[in-house]
Amino acid sequence: MSVLVYTENWDGKFKKLSFELVSFACEIAKTLNTNVVALSIGKVNDDELNKLGTYGASKILNVQNENLINLNNQAYTSVLAQAAAKEGATLIVFAHNNTGKAIAPRLSVRLKAGLATGVLALPSNFQPFTIAKKVFTAKAIANVVIKTPVSIVTLLQNAFGVFETPVAASIEAFNPEIKDNELKTEVKDVNKVSGKILLTDAEIVVSGGRGMKGPENWGSIEELATLLGAGTACSRPVSDEGWRPHEEHTGQTGKILAPNLYIACGISGAIQHLGGISGSKCIVAINKDPDAPIFEAADYGIVGDVLKVLPEMITAVKELKGN
Amino acid sequence: MKILVCISNVPDTTTKIKFTDNNTAFDQAGVQWIINPWDELALTRALDIKDAQAGMVEEITVINVGLAATEPTIRKALAIGADKGIRINAEPKDAFTVASQLADVISKESFDIILCGIESSDSNGNNVGGMLSELLDMPSVSSVSHFDIKDGKVELKREIDGGQETVSTPIPFVGIVQKGIAKEPRIPSMRGIMGARTKPLQVIEAIQTETLTEFATYDLPKPKAACKKIDPDNVKELVQLLHNEAKVI
């Protein structure tokens, strides 16, 4: 028996989300009186792999295979299925990101294991396995019962947190069998956004809406974001207008974020937008319309012209950071 | 090529969500139903390709797993421009059931491209497309934000965390699409609406399937404490509160 975690790496490095997954799995493993096995695919050095032990992974399966450099849904599913069988996994944990969303459903069928995606917290019950997730675009929470002996979950980023539970981790080379007919898709080109904080990874997000008036005013959003070490996001009309790239669109049909702090600048807060940010720990709204729905979702609000408030906020943050 | 677009019947996004039977069932009273927004974008992209390249796309079919009440949603997809509709007569109890019903019908047909929205706006699952591809033993490409057919070959762009990849795949395959695939969903024209009435809508009886999961109970989010308003002339106070009270900066 074990809890298996897929820990993704980016150019050989893990991110906070990988450590969060291990922390989450470790807490469940304690309850189940079992251990956590992490699975890593790709070139990651031992120092980096050992970091997973800090969060409670006692075994790390290290897969190095030329055919697995880029995500291939079928082949990765096979790797996970073979690891799950070898380790007798009763629970498999993924991040609720592009990779998790691509593999977990295939694995669910392969293992005939029930899947709950975008889960928010630890299971509320183990018999039967019951876990909460958002539904109706964050307008409600469903308590999902998984009826199969093996469960799969994808954890919403930032929903659990990172906790250290140091254990001695053993690193084991793992060479799963990959069949040729599982390698049908081919990545022709990779275009990485470099030097920017990944939105889904950001603990603070500064986001702009139509109230920003035009793309020429984004300098203050970017300046505030840089000061706070934050990612930048936007509302749907802004990305539709082409003021900002699609990757920044946050809301029902865009990115779902759960940062510690979300600063909504000139965003009215349509229900579709709120669906993408309601997991945020703290929401700040700056909008000139006192009746804008964003204030109902916000913890702190300023009713005022965002183009005047932002420069003052930048000054105040500079003062704070200067101390 | 034959394209199949899997569509979900979901409550309109502005619906007030309520539950009945001790919070075990979604209250459907007064709900307006629509095509799941991501599925609608997938259909729009398929139609754009069909229009741009005469003869390349032979036929676009939409398929839905649902009871008779979902037919207006399928008719809407026909009004938007799909050539024919299929309804599998089953209650969509969980993602695995839906994928199993779809796989059974699809395996008896010969679709080249199968498109699914990345999630439905009701269960927010991200499940059906991936499950379907595995049941059909087909390659899948997920988080697809661009899709084209050039010289008979499929070209895709998929979002990864931190960038974008260009991916090629043989057909048949399952494309799981997200925002960006089409700019705006198509709106049915009057001619489209009239024509939809006479387009074929086939009803197929369901097979026996099982469920792996169950949405046992629902909760509504706890009401949030009132927003603390700060004077626009005292922005410094906001920054102090975020630092000292909320402890987020």
Short mmCIF file of N, CA, C and O in Angstrom, two decimals, chain A residues 10 70-71 73-74 96-98 101 105-106 108-110 112 115 117 133 135-137 139-145 147 184-193 198 204 236 239-240 246 249 252-253 260-261 272 284 295 297-301 303 312-313 316 319-320, chain B residues 13 15 17 19 26 38 96 121-127 130-131 133-135 137-140 143 158-168 170 179 183-184 210-219 221 224 227-230 232 235-236 239 242-243 245 248-249:
data_model
loop_
_atom_site.label_atom_id
_atom_site.label_comp_id
_atom_site.label_asym_id
_atom_site.label_seq_id
_atom_site.Cartn_x
_atom_site.Cartn_y
_atom_site.Cartn_z
N TRP A 10 10.31 21.30 -13.88
CA TRP A 10 10.47 22.28 -14.94
C TRP A 10 11.96 22.50 -15.13
O TRP A 10 12.63 23.02 -14.24
N ASN A 70 8.97 15.11 -23.53
CA ASN A 70 7.76 15.94 -23.54
C ASN A 70 6.56 15.11 -23.11
O ASN A 70 6.57 13.89 -23.25
N LEU A 71 5.56 15.81 -22.63
CA LEU A 71 4.34 15.12 -22.20
C LEU A 71 3.70 14.37 -23.37
O LEU A 71 3.46 14.94 -24.42
N ASN A 73 0.41 11.89 -23.47
CA ASN A 73 -0.64 11.44 -22.55
C ASN A 73 -0.68 9.92 -22.39
O ASN A 73 -0.80 9.40 -21.29
N GLN A 74 -0.57 9.20 -23.52
CA GLN A 74 -0.68 7.74 -23.45
C GLN A 74 0.52 7.12 -22.73
O GLN A 74 0.37 6.28 -21.85
N HIS A 96 -3.64 19.83 -10.20
CA HIS A 96 -4.74 20.16 -11.11
C HIS A 96 -4.23 21.19 -12.13
O HIS A 96 -4.71 22.31 -12.20
N ASN A 97 -3.21 20.79 -12.86
CA ASN A 97 -2.67 21.68 -13.90
C ASN A 97 -2.79 20.98 -15.26
O ASN A 97 -3.42 19.92 -15.36
N ASN A 98 -2.19 21.56 -16.29
CA ASN A 98 -2.36 20.98 -17.63
C ASN A 98 -1.94 19.51 -17.68
O ASN A 98 -2.59 18.69 -18.32
N LYS A 101 -4.43 17.28 -15.64
CA LYS A 101 -5.70 17.16 -16.36
C LYS A 101 -5.56 16.23 -17.57
O LYS A 101 -6.52 15.61 -17.99
N PRO A 105 -7.37 11.51 -16.10
CA PRO A 105 -8.56 10.81 -16.61
C PRO A 105 -8.23 9.51 -17.35
O PRO A 105 -8.97 8.53 -17.26
N ARG A 106 -7.09 9.51 -18.08
CA ARG A 106 -6.70 8.28 -18.78
C ARG A 106 -6.35 7.21 -17.76
O ARG A 106 -6.72 6.04 -17.91
N SER A 108 -7.44 6.96 -14.78
CA SER A 108 -8.68 6.54 -14.13
C SER A 108 -9.30 5.34 -14.86
O SER A 108 -9.73 4.36 -14.26
N VAL A 109 -9.31 5.41 -16.20
CA VAL A 109 -9.86 4.31 -16.99
C VAL A 109 -8.92 3.11 -16.94
O VAL A 109 -9.35 1.97 -16.74
N ARG A 110 -7.61 3.39 -17.11
CA ARG A 110 -6.63 2.29 -17.15
C ARG A 110 -6.69 1.45 -15.87
O ARG A 110 -6.63 0.23 -15.92
N LYS A 112 -9.23 1.63 -13.65
CA LYS A 112 -10.61 1.55 -13.15
C LYS A 112 -10.66 2.13 -11.74
O LYS A 112 -11.16 1.53 -10.78
N LEU A 115 -12.03 9.08 -10.08
CA LEU A 115 -11.22 10.30 -10.14
C LEU A 115 -12.03 11.50 -9.63
O LEU A 115 -13.16 11.71 -10.05
N THR A 117 -11.40 15.60 -9.47
CA THR A 117 -10.45 16.62 -9.94
C THR A 117 -10.64 17.95 -9.23
O THR A 117 -11.75 18.30 -8.84
N LYS A 133 -14.75 19.14 -3.77
CA LYS A 133 -14.25 19.87 -4.95
C LYS A 133 -15.26 20.93 -5.32
O LYS A 133 -16.44 20.83 -4.99
N VAL A 135 -17.73 22.92 -7.75
CA VAL A 135 -18.57 22.64 -8.92
C VAL A 135 -19.34 23.91 -9.28
O VAL A 135 -19.34 24.87 -8.51
N PHE A 136 -20.02 23.87 -10.41
CA PHE A 136 -20.77 25.02 -10.90
C PHE A 136 -19.89 26.27 -10.88
O PHE A 136 -20.29 27.33 -10.39
N THR A 137 -18.69 26.11 -11.40
CA THR A 137 -17.73 27.21 -11.49
C THR A 137 -17.60 27.96 -10.16
O THR A 137 -17.79 29.16 -10.08
N LYS A 139 -19.43 28.05 -7.66
CA LYS A 139 -20.61 28.54 -6.96
C LYS A 139 -21.09 27.53 -5.91
O LYS A 139 -21.96 27.83 -5.11
N ALA A 140 -20.52 26.32 -5.93
CA ALA A 140 -20.89 25.33 -4.91
C ALA A 140 -19.74 24.33 -4.76
O ALA A 140 -18.79 24.32 -5.54
N ILE A 141 -19.85 23.54 -3.71
CA ILE A 141 -18.84 22.51 -3.44
C ILE A 141 -19.55 21.17 -3.44
O ILE A 141 -20.64 21.04 -2.86
N ALA A 142 -18.97 20.18 -4.11
CA ALA A 142 -19.56 18.84 -4.08
C ALA A 142 -18.66 17.93 -3.25
O ALA A 142 -17.43 18.04 -3.31
N ASN A 143 -19.28 17.08 -2.46
CA ASN A 143 -18.53 16.07 -1.74
C ASN A 143 -18.59 14.80 -2.57
O ASN A 143 -19.62 14.15 -2.68
N VAL A 144 -17.46 14.47 -3.18
CA VAL A 144 -17.41 13.38 -4.14
C VAL A 144 -17.02 12.09 -3.43
O VAL A 144 -16.02 12.06 -2.70
N VAL A 145 -17.82 11.05 -3.65
CA VAL A 145 -17.50 9.74 -3.10
C VAL A 145 -16.87 8.91 -4.22
O VAL A 145 -17.43 8.81 -5.31
N LYS A 147 -15.92 5.29 -5.44
CA LYS A 147 -16.48 3.98 -5.06
C LYS A 147 -15.54 2.81 -5.34
O LYS A 147 -15.87 1.67 -5.07
N LYS A 184 2.32 8.09 -30.25
CA LYS A 184 1.82 8.58 -31.54
C LYS A 184 1.89 10.10 -31.65
O LYS A 184 2.09 10.63 -32.74
N THR A 185 1.68 10.80 -30.56
CA THR A 185 1.73 12.27 -30.66
C THR A 185 3.18 12.71 -30.55
O THR A 185 4.01 12.06 -29.91
N GLU A 186 3.48 13.81 -31.22
CA GLU A 186 4.85 14.27 -31.24
C GLU A 186 4.90 15.78 -31.03
O GLU A 186 4.13 16.52 -31.65
N VAL A 187 5.78 16.20 -30.14
CA VAL A 187 5.93 17.64 -29.91
C VAL A 187 6.93 18.19 -30.91
O VAL A 187 8.08 17.74 -30.98
N LYS A 188 6.49 19.13 -31.74
CA LYS A 188 7.33 19.67 -32.81
C LYS A 188 8.11 20.89 -32.33
O LYS A 188 9.16 21.20 -32.87
N ASP A 189 7.52 21.60 -31.40
CA ASP A 189 8.11 22.88 -31.03
C ASP A 189 7.64 23.25 -29.63
O ASP A 189 6.49 23.02 -29.28
N VAL A 190 8.56 23.78 -28.84
CA VAL A 190 8.20 24.22 -27.48
C VAL A 190 8.50 25.70 -27.38
O VAL A 190 9.57 26.16 -27.74
N ASN A 191 7.53 26.42 -26.90
CA ASN A 191 7.68 27.86 -26.79
C ASN A 191 7.47 28.25 -25.32
O ASN A 191 6.33 28.33 -24.86
N LYS A 192 8.56 28.41 -24.59
CA LYS A 192 8.43 28.67 -23.16
C LYS A 192 8.44 30.16 -22.87
O LYS A 192 9.20 30.91 -23.47
N VAL A 193 7.60 30.54 -21.94
CA VAL A 193 7.60 31.92 -21.48
C VAL A 193 8.68 32.00 -20.42
O VAL A 193 8.60 31.33 -19.40
N LEU A 198 5.07 32.37 -13.25
CA LEU A 198 3.92 31.63 -13.77
C LEU A 198 2.69 31.99 -12.96
O LEU A 198 2.70 31.96 -11.75
N ILE A 204 1.04 35.88 -5.25
CA ILE A 204 0.32 37.15 -5.36
C ILE A 204 0.05 37.39 -6.84
O ILE A 204 0.90 37.14 -7.68
N ARG A 236 -11.57 38.67 -18.85
CA ARG A 236 -11.82 38.19 -20.20
C ARG A 236 -11.92 39.29 -21.26
O ARG A 236 -11.31 39.18 -22.32
N SER A 239 -8.47 40.27 -22.47
CA SER A 239 -7.76 39.36 -23.39
C SER A 239 -8.49 39.28 -24.72
O SER A 239 -7.86 39.16 -25.78
N ASP A 240 -9.82 39.40 -24.71
CA ASP A 240 -10.57 39.39 -25.96
C ASP A 240 -10.23 40.60 -26.82
O ASP A 240 -10.18 40.51 -28.05
N HIS A 246 -3.80 35.76 -24.06
CA HIS A 246 -4.80 34.81 -23.54
C HIS A 246 -4.37 34.11 -22.26
O HIS A 246 -5.20 33.81 -21.41
N HIS A 249 -5.76 35.45 -19.11
CA HIS A 249 -7.21 35.49 -18.84
C HIS A 249 -7.59 34.58 -17.68
O HIS A 249 -7.36 33.37 -17.69
N GLN A 252 -13.88 31.84 -15.53
CA GLN A 252 -14.51 30.55 -15.83
C GLN A 252 -13.86 29.82 -17.00
O GLN A 252 -13.51 28.65 -16.89
N THR A 253 -13.70 30.50 -18.12
CA THR A 253 -13.14 29.80 -19.27
C THR A 253 -11.63 29.99 -19.39
O THR A 253 -11.00 29.50 -20.30
N ASN A 260 -2.48 33.66 -2.57
CA ASN A 260 -2.72 34.22 -1.23
C ASN A 260 -3.36 35.61 -1.33
O ASN A 260 -4.15 36.00 -0.49
N LEU A 261 -2.95 36.33 -2.36
CA LEU A 261 -3.48 37.69 -2.53
C LEU A 261 -3.79 37.94 -4.00
O LEU A 261 -2.95 37.71 -4.87
N GLN A 272 -18.48 35.05 -14.04
CA GLN A 272 -17.49 34.17 -14.69
C GLN A 272 -16.08 34.47 -14.19
O GLN A 272 -15.26 33.58 -14.07
N VAL A 284 -8.37 41.89 -3.03
CA VAL A 284 -8.45 43.34 -2.93
C VAL A 284 -9.10 43.85 -4.21
O VAL A 284 -8.73 43.42 -5.31
N PHE A 295 -16.83 43.79 -5.21
CA PHE A 295 -16.74 44.14 -3.79
C PHE A 295 -17.41 43.10 -2.88
O PHE A 295 -17.11 43.00 -1.71
N ALA A 297 -17.06 39.95 -3.34
CA ALA A 297 -16.10 38.85 -3.21
C ALA A 297 -14.84 39.30 -2.48
O ALA A 297 -14.06 38.49 -2.02
N ALA A 298 -14.67 40.64 -2.38
CA ALA A 298 -13.40 41.17 -1.87
C ALA A 298 -13.34 41.21 -0.35
O ALA A 298 -14.36 41.32 0.33
N ASP A 299 -12.11 41.13 0.17
CA ASP A 299 -11.88 41.32 1.60
C ASP A 299 -11.61 42.80 1.89
O ASP A 299 -12.01 43.31 2.91
N TYR A 300 -10.85 43.43 0.98
CA TYR A 300 -10.55 44.85 1.12
C TYR A 300 -10.91 45.54 -0.18
O TYR A 300 -10.71 44.98 -1.26
N GLY A 301 -11.43 46.76 -0.08
CA GLY A 301 -11.81 47.44 -1.30
C GLY A 301 -11.56 48.94 -1.23
O GLY A 301 -11.60 49.55 -0.15
N VAL A 303 -13.06 52.23 -3.31
CA VAL A 303 -13.92 52.77 -4.35
C VAL A 303 -13.23 54.01 -4.89
O VAL A 303 -13.15 55.03 -4.20
N GLU A 312 -0.34 55.35 -6.18
CA GLU A 312 -0.22 55.56 -4.73
C GLU A 312 0.09 54.26 -4.02
O GLU A 312 0.83 54.22 -3.04
N MET A 313 -0.50 53.19 -4.54
CA MET A 313 -0.25 51.88 -3.94
C MET A 313 1.21 51.50 -4.15
O MET A 313 1.86 50.95 -3.25
N ALA A 316 3.27 53.30 -1.68
CA ALA A 316 3.11 52.76 -0.33
C ALA A 316 3.84 51.42 -0.19
O ALA A 316 4.43 51.13 0.87
N GLU A 319 7.53 52.06 0.14
CA GLU A 319 7.83 52.50 1.52
C GLU A 319 7.90 51.31 2.45
O GLU A 319 8.82 51.18 3.25
N LEU A 320 6.91 50.42 2.32
CA LEU A 320 6.85 49.23 3.18
C LEU A 320 8.09 48.35 2.97
O LEU A 320 8.70 47.89 3.94
N THR B 13 -24.59 30.02 -17.37
CA THR B 13 -23.56 30.39 -16.37
C THR B 13 -24.04 31.40 -15.33
O THR B 13 -23.43 31.55 -14.29
N THR B 15 -26.88 31.14 -13.78
CA THR B 15 -27.88 30.47 -12.94
C THR B 15 -27.53 30.57 -11.46
O THR B 15 -26.38 30.40 -11.07
N ILE B 17 -27.35 28.88 -8.17
CA ILE B 17 -27.24 27.44 -7.87
C ILE B 17 -27.91 27.13 -6.54
O ILE B 17 -27.61 27.74 -5.51
N PHE B 19 -29.84 23.63 -4.22
CA PHE B 19 -29.92 22.18 -4.14
C PHE B 19 -31.20 21.76 -3.43
O PHE B 19 -31.79 22.53 -2.67
N PHE B 26 -29.09 18.76 -7.48
CA PHE B 26 -29.15 20.12 -8.03
C PHE B 26 -30.60 20.47 -8.35
O PHE B 26 -31.31 19.67 -8.96
N TRP B 38 -17.11 25.51 -23.47
CA TRP B 38 -15.91 24.99 -24.15
C TRP B 38 -16.30 24.12 -25.35
O TRP B 38 -15.63 24.12 -26.37
N PHE B 96 -17.25 8.77 -15.92
CA PHE B 96 -16.93 7.45 -16.49
C PHE B 96 -18.12 6.87 -17.26
O PHE B 96 -17.95 6.28 -18.33
N SER B 121 -19.11 23.23 -17.36
CA SER B 121 -19.23 24.31 -16.37
C SER B 121 -20.08 23.89 -15.17
O SER B 121 -20.23 24.65 -14.23
N ASP B 122 -20.65 22.68 -15.19
CA ASP B 122 -21.40 22.24 -14.00
C ASP B 122 -20.54 21.39 -13.06
O ASP B 122 -20.33 21.74 -11.91
N SER B 123 -19.95 20.29 -13.58
CA SER B 123 -19.16 19.46 -12.66
C SER B 123 -17.69 19.83 -12.66
O SER B 123 -16.94 19.34 -11.82
N ASN B 124 -17.25 20.73 -13.56
CA ASN B 124 -15.85 21.18 -13.59
C ASN B 124 -14.87 20.02 -13.45
O ASN B 124 -13.94 20.06 -12.65
N GLY B 125 -15.11 18.97 -14.27
CA GLY B 125 -14.36 17.74 -14.06
C GLY B 125 -13.05 17.59 -14.81
O GLY B 125 -12.12 17.00 -14.30
N ASN B 126 -12.94 18.08 -16.01
CA ASN B 126 -11.78 17.80 -16.88
C ASN B 126 -11.61 16.30 -17.11
O ASN B 126 -10.48 15.81 -17.21
N ASN B 127 -12.70 15.56 -17.16
CA ASN B 127 -12.59 14.11 -17.15
C ASN B 127 -12.90 13.41 -18.46
O ASN B 127 -12.18 12.52 -18.88
N GLY B 130 -10.37 12.83 -21.70
CA GLY B 130 -9.26 11.91 -21.41
C GLY B 130 -9.74 10.48 -21.24
O GLY B 130 -9.14 9.53 -21.76
N MET B 131 -10.84 10.32 -20.50
CA MET B 131 -11.38 8.97 -20.29
C MET B 131 -11.80 8.34 -21.61
O MET B 131 -11.52 7.16 -21.87
N SER B 133 -10.65 8.98 -24.64
CA SER B 133 -9.50 8.60 -25.46
C SER B 133 -8.90 7.28 -24.97
O SER B 133 -8.49 6.45 -25.77
N GLU B 134 -8.86 7.10 -23.66
CA GLU B 134 -8.30 5.86 -23.12
C GLU B 134 -9.21 4.67 -23.45
O GLU B 134 -8.73 3.60 -23.84
N LEU B 135 -10.53 4.86 -23.33
CA LEU B 135 -11.47 3.78 -23.66
C LEU B 135 -11.36 3.40 -25.14
O LEU B 135 -11.51 2.24 -25.50
N ASP B 137 -8.65 3.80 -26.88
CA ASP B 137 -7.24 3.54 -27.16
C ASP B 137 -6.71 4.44 -28.27
O ASP B 137 -6.01 4.01 -29.17
N MET B 138 -7.06 5.70 -28.17
CA MET B 138 -6.61 6.70 -29.16
C MET B 138 -5.67 7.68 -28.48
O MET B 138 -5.77 7.91 -27.29
N PRO B 139 -4.77 8.31 -29.27
CA PRO B 139 -3.99 9.39 -28.67
C PRO B 139 -4.89 10.56 -28.27
O PRO B 139 -5.95 10.75 -28.88
N SER B 140 -4.47 11.29 -27.26
CA SER B 140 -5.22 12.49 -26.88
C SER B 140 -4.26 13.64 -26.74
O SER B 140 -3.11 13.46 -26.36
N SER B 143 -5.62 20.43 -23.31
CA SER B 143 -5.37 21.89 -23.21
C SER B 143 -5.04 22.49 -24.57
O SER B 143 -4.13 23.30 -24.72
N ARG B 158 -0.84 23.24 -27.79
CA ARG B 158 -1.40 22.98 -26.47
C ARG B 158 -0.68 23.83 -25.44
O ARG B 158 0.51 24.12 -25.56
N GLU B 159 -1.43 24.21 -24.43
CA GLU B 159 -0.87 25.01 -23.34
C GLU B 159 -0.17 24.08 -22.37
O GLU B 159 -0.68 23.01 -22.02
N ILE B 160 1.03 24.47 -21.96
CA ILE B 160 1.71 23.77 -20.87
C ILE B 160 1.92 24.81 -19.78
O ILE B 160 1.77 26.00 -20.03
N ASP B 161 2.25 24.37 -18.57
CA ASP B 161 2.46 25.34 -17.52
C ASP B 161 3.78 26.04 -17.81
O ASP B 161 4.84 25.45 -17.66
N GLY B 162 3.69 27.26 -18.27
CA GLY B 162 4.90 28.01 -18.60
C GLY B 162 5.15 28.12 -20.08
O GLY B 162 6.27 28.43 -20.48
N GLY B 163 4.17 27.87 -20.90
CA GLY B 163 4.38 28.06 -22.33
C GLY B 163 3.37 27.32 -23.19
O GLY B 163 2.25 27.05 -22.77
N GLN B 164 3.83 27.01 -24.40
CA GLN B 164 2.94 26.42 -25.39
C GLN B 164 3.75 25.45 -26.24
O GLN B 164 4.94 25.70 -26.49
N GLU B 165 3.13 24.36 -26.65
CA GLU B 165 3.82 23.40 -27.52
C GLU B 165 3.03 23.21 -28.80
O GLU B 165 1.80 23.24 -28.79
N THR B 166 3.75 22.99 -29.90
CA THR B 166 3.12 22.60 -31.15
C THR B 166 3.19 21.08 -31.22
O THR B 166 4.27 20.50 -31.07
N VAL B 167 2.04 20.45 -31.42
CA VAL B 167 1.97 19.00 -31.34
C VAL B 167 1.37 18.45 -32.63
O VAL B 167 0.42 19.02 -33.16
N SER B 168 1.93 17.35 -33.13
CA SER B 168 1.29 16.68 -34.26
C SER B 168 0.76 15.34 -33.77
O SER B 168 1.29 14.75 -32.83
N PRO B 170 -1.41 11.64 -35.32
CA PRO B 170 -2.15 10.97 -36.40
C PRO B 170 -3.64 10.98 -36.08
O PRO B 170 -4.02 11.25 -34.93
N LYS B 179 -10.00 27.46 -23.90
CA LYS B 179 -10.09 28.84 -24.34
C LYS B 179 -9.01 29.17 -25.38
O LYS B 179 -7.88 28.69 -25.27
N LYS B 183 -12.48 32.42 -31.06
CA LYS B 183 -12.60 33.67 -30.30
C LYS B 183 -13.96 33.77 -29.62
O LYS B 183 -14.05 33.87 -28.41
N GLU B 184 -15.00 33.73 -30.39
CA GLU B 184 -16.35 33.84 -29.85
C GLU B 184 -17.16 32.66 -30.37
O GLU B 184 -16.98 32.27 -31.52
N GLU B 210 -21.17 1.38 -15.58
CA GLU B 210 -21.09 1.57 -14.14
C GLU B 210 -20.57 2.96 -13.84
O GLU B 210 -20.06 3.65 -14.71
N THR B 211 -20.72 3.37 -12.59
CA THR B 211 -20.16 4.65 -12.16
C THR B 211 -19.00 4.37 -11.23
O THR B 211 -18.99 3.36 -10.52
N LEU B 212 -18.00 5.26 -11.26
CA LEU B 212 -16.86 5.11 -10.35
C LEU B 212 -16.95 6.10 -9.20
O LEU B 212 -16.31 5.93 -8.16
N THR B 213 -17.73 7.17 -9.44
CA THR B 213 -17.84 8.22 -8.43
C THR B 213 -19.28 8.66 -8.28
O THR B 213 -20.12 8.38 -9.13
N GLU B 214 -19.53 9.37 -7.19
CA GLU B 214 -20.87 9.90 -6.97
C GLU B 214 -20.74 11.25 -6.27
O GLU B 214 -19.95 11.40 -5.34
N PHE B 215 -21.48 12.24 -6.75
CA PHE B 215 -21.54 13.52 -6.04
C PHE B 215 -22.58 13.33 -4.93
O PHE B 215 -23.76 13.46 -5.15
N ALA B 216 -22.09 12.99 -3.73
CA ALA B 216 -23.00 12.56 -2.67
C ALA B 216 -23.81 13.73 -2.10
O ALA B 216 -25.03 13.65 -2.01
N THR B 217 -23.12 14.79 -1.73
CA THR B 217 -23.81 15.96 -1.19
C THR B 217 -23.16 17.22 -1.73
O THR B 217 -22.03 17.19 -2.20
N TYR B 218 -23.89 18.31 -1.61
CA TYR B 218 -23.37 19.61 -2.05
C TYR B 218 -23.41 20.60 -0.89
O TYR B 218 -24.27 20.50 0.00
N ASP B 219 -22.48 21.53 -0.91
CA ASP B 219 -22.51 22.64 0.05
C ASP B 219 -22.42 23.93 -0.74
O ASP B 219 -21.81 23.98 -1.81
N PRO B 221 -20.82 27.74 -0.70
CA PRO B 221 -19.69 28.36 0.00
C PRO B 221 -20.20 29.23 1.15
O PRO B 221 -21.28 29.83 1.06
N LYS B 224 -19.12 35.32 2.66
CA LYS B 224 -17.88 36.01 2.98
C LYS B 224 -18.17 37.19 3.91
O LYS B 224 -19.22 37.81 3.84
N CYS B 227 -16.79 43.32 2.82
CA CYS B 227 -15.55 43.93 2.32
C CYS B 227 -15.20 45.14 3.19
O CYS B 227 -16.05 45.99 3.47
N LYS B 228 -13.95 45.21 3.61
CA LYS B 228 -13.50 46.36 4.40
C LYS B 228 -13.12 47.47 3.43
O LYS B 228 -12.20 47.31 2.64
N LYS B 229 -13.85 48.58 3.49
CA LYS B 229 -13.61 49.66 2.53
C LYS B 229 -12.56 50.63 3.07
O LYS B 229 -12.59 51.00 4.25
N ILE B 230 -11.65 51.01 2.21
CA ILE B 230 -10.59 51.94 2.57
C ILE B 230 -10.76 53.22 1.77
O ILE B 230 -11.08 53.18 0.58
N PRO B 232 -10.17 56.15 -0.55
CA PRO B 232 -9.25 56.27 -1.71
C PRO B 232 -8.15 57.31 -1.49
O PRO B 232 -7.15 57.31 -2.21
N VAL B 235 -4.52 55.30 0.56
CA VAL B 235 -4.13 54.02 -0.02
C VAL B 235 -3.09 53.33 0.85
O VAL B 235 -3.04 52.09 0.94
N LYS B 236 -2.31 54.14 1.56
CA LYS B 236 -1.28 53.61 2.44
C LYS B 236 -1.89 52.66 3.49
O LYS B 236 -1.29 51.64 3.84
N VAL B 239 -2.25 49.13 2.18
CA VAL B 239 -0.99 48.40 2.15
C VAL B 239 -0.61 47.95 3.58
O VAL B 239 -0.16 46.82 3.79
N LEU B 242 -2.81 45.00 4.51
CA LEU B 242 -2.38 43.77 3.82
C LEU B 242 -1.13 43.19 4.49
O LEU B 242 -0.94 41.98 4.54
N HIS B 243 -0.32 44.09 5.02
CA HIS B 243 0.92 43.66 5.67
C HIS B 243 0.67 43.16 7.10
O HIS B 243 1.09 42.07 7.47
N GLU B 245 -2.51 42.96 8.95
CA GLU B 245 -3.73 42.24 9.32
C GLU B 245 -3.87 40.96 8.50
O GLU B 245 -3.96 39.85 9.05
N VAL B 248 -0.37 39.20 3.98
CA VAL B 248 -0.17 38.60 2.65
C VAL B 248 0.93 39.30 1.85
O VAL B 248 1.32 38.82 0.79
N ILE B 249 1.39 40.46 2.34
CA ILE B 249 2.55 41.08 1.67
C ILE B 249 3.60 41.44 2.72
O ILE B 249 3.29 41.53 3.91
#
